[in-house]
XYZ file of C-alpha atoms in Angstrom:
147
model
C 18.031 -8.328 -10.167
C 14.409 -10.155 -9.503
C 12.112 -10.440 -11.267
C 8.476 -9.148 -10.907
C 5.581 -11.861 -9.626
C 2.497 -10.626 -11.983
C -1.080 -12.212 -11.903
C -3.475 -11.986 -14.132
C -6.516 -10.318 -12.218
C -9.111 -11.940 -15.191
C -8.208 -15.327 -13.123
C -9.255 -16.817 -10.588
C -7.170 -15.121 -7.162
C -7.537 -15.602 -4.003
C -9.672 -12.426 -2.569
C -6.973 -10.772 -0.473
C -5.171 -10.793 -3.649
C -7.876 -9.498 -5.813
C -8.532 -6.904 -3.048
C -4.681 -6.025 -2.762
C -4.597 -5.542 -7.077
C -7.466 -2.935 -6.710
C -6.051 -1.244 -4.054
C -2.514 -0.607 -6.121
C -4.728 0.095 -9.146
C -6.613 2.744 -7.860
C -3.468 3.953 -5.874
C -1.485 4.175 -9.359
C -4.812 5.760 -10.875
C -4.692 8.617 -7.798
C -8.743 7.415 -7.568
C -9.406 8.066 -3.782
C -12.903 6.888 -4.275
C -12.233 4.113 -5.468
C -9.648 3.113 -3.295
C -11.355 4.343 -0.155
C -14.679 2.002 -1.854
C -12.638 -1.371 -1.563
C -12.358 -1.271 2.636
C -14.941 -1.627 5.355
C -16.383 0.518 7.204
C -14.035 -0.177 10.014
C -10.583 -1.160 8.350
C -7.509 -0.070 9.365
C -4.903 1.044 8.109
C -1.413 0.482 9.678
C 1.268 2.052 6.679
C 3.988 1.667 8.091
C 2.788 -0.420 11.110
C 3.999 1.500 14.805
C 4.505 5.240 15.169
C 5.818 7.061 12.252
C 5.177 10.559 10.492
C 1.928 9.907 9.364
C 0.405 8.143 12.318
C 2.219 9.525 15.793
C 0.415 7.462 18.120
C 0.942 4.196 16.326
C -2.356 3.100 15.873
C -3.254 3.039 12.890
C -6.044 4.662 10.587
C -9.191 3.667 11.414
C -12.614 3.667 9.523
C -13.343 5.393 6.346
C -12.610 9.092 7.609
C -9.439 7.902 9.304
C -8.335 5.891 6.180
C -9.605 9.143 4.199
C -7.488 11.229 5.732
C -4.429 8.910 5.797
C -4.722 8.988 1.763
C -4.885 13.016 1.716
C -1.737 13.433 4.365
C 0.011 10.672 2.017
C -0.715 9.422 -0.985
C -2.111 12.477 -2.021
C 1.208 14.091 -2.207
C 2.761 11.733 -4.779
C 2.412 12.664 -8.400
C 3.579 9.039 -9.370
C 3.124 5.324 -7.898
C 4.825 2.042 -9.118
C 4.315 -1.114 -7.321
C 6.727 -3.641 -7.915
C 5.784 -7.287 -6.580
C 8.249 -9.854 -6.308
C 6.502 -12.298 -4.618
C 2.482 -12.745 -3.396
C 1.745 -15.263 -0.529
C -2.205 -15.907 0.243
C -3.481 -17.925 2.270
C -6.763 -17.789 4.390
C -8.694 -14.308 3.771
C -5.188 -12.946 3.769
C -1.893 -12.098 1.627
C 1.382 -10.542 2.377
C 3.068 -9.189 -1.014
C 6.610 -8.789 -0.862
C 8.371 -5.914 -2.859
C 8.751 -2.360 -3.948
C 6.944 0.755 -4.052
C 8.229 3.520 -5.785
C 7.044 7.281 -5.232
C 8.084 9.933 -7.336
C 7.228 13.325 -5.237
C 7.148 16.679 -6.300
C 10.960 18.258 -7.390
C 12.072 15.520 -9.330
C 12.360 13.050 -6.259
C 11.856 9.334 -6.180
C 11.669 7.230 -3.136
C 11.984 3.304 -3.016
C 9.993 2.063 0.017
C 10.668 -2.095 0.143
C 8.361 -3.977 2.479
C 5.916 -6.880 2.826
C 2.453 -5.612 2.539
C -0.758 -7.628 4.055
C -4.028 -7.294 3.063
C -6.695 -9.108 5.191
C -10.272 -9.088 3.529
C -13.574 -10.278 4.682
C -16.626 -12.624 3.535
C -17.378 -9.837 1.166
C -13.979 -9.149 -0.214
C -13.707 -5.933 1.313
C -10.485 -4.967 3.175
C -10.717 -4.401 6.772
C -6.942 -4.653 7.712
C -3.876 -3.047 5.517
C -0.837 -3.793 7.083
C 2.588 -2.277 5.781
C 6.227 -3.582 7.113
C 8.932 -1.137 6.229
C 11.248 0.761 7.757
C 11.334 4.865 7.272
C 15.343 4.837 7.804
C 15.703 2.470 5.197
C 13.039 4.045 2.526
C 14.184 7.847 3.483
C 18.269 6.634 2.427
C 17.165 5.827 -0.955
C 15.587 9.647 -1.735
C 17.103 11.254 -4.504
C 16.718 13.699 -6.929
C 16.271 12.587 -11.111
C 16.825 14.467 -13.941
């Protein structure tokens, strides 16, 4: 069993982890504003990177609407987030965080999604690249129903 990697957002972090924090915090909160408020105008957003249910053509969600709609076909459908991160790696205006996020969906189901997840920021701090590595096979095999 691992053991979660926490940081204390109070101190001093490198931006693209800062950035990454308030993204899973306003994720968790189901605060689209918020969430949508931390990228730039022309971020994209590649979850999960290449073709996939929520992004046929591969290419990711671009710019505010794109990235607006990518929350309501998605994350929008999840009564419950929990982020688990085992590990955090920055370095440069980036940082790949290594772990588990688990959605609990409508029916009682839960869904544990492990990946590496990079955040790229700019000058500013905003994010203007979220890129997620997982694997839908993998995530889908681990849906099941809970009390």
């Amino acid at each position: 069993m691992g053991v979660d990697v926490c940081w204390d957002p109070a101190t001093e972090q490198p931006p693209a982890r800062r950035a990454a924090f308030a993204s899973m915090t306003a994720v968790t909160a189901g605060d689209k504003t918020a969430w949508l408020g931390l990228f730039a105008g022309d971020a994209v957003v590649e979850d999960p990177i290449g073709k996939s249910m929520f992004d046929e053509e591969g290419k990711g969600h671009h710019g505010h609407d794109g990235i607006s709609a990518f929350w309501d076909k998605t994350i929008a459908n999840v009564e419950r987030f929990q982020f688990t991160i085992r590990d955090s790696h920055a370095a440069g205006d980036e940082v790949a965080n290594v772990g588990t996020i688990t959605t609990y969906l409508p029916g009682g189901y839960r869904v544990d999604t492990d990946g590496v997840f990079v955040y790229r920021v700019r000058e500013d701090g905003l994010i203007v690249s979220m890129r997620a590595f997982w694997e839908t096979e993998r995530a889908m095999a681990t849906a099941r129903q809970e009390g």
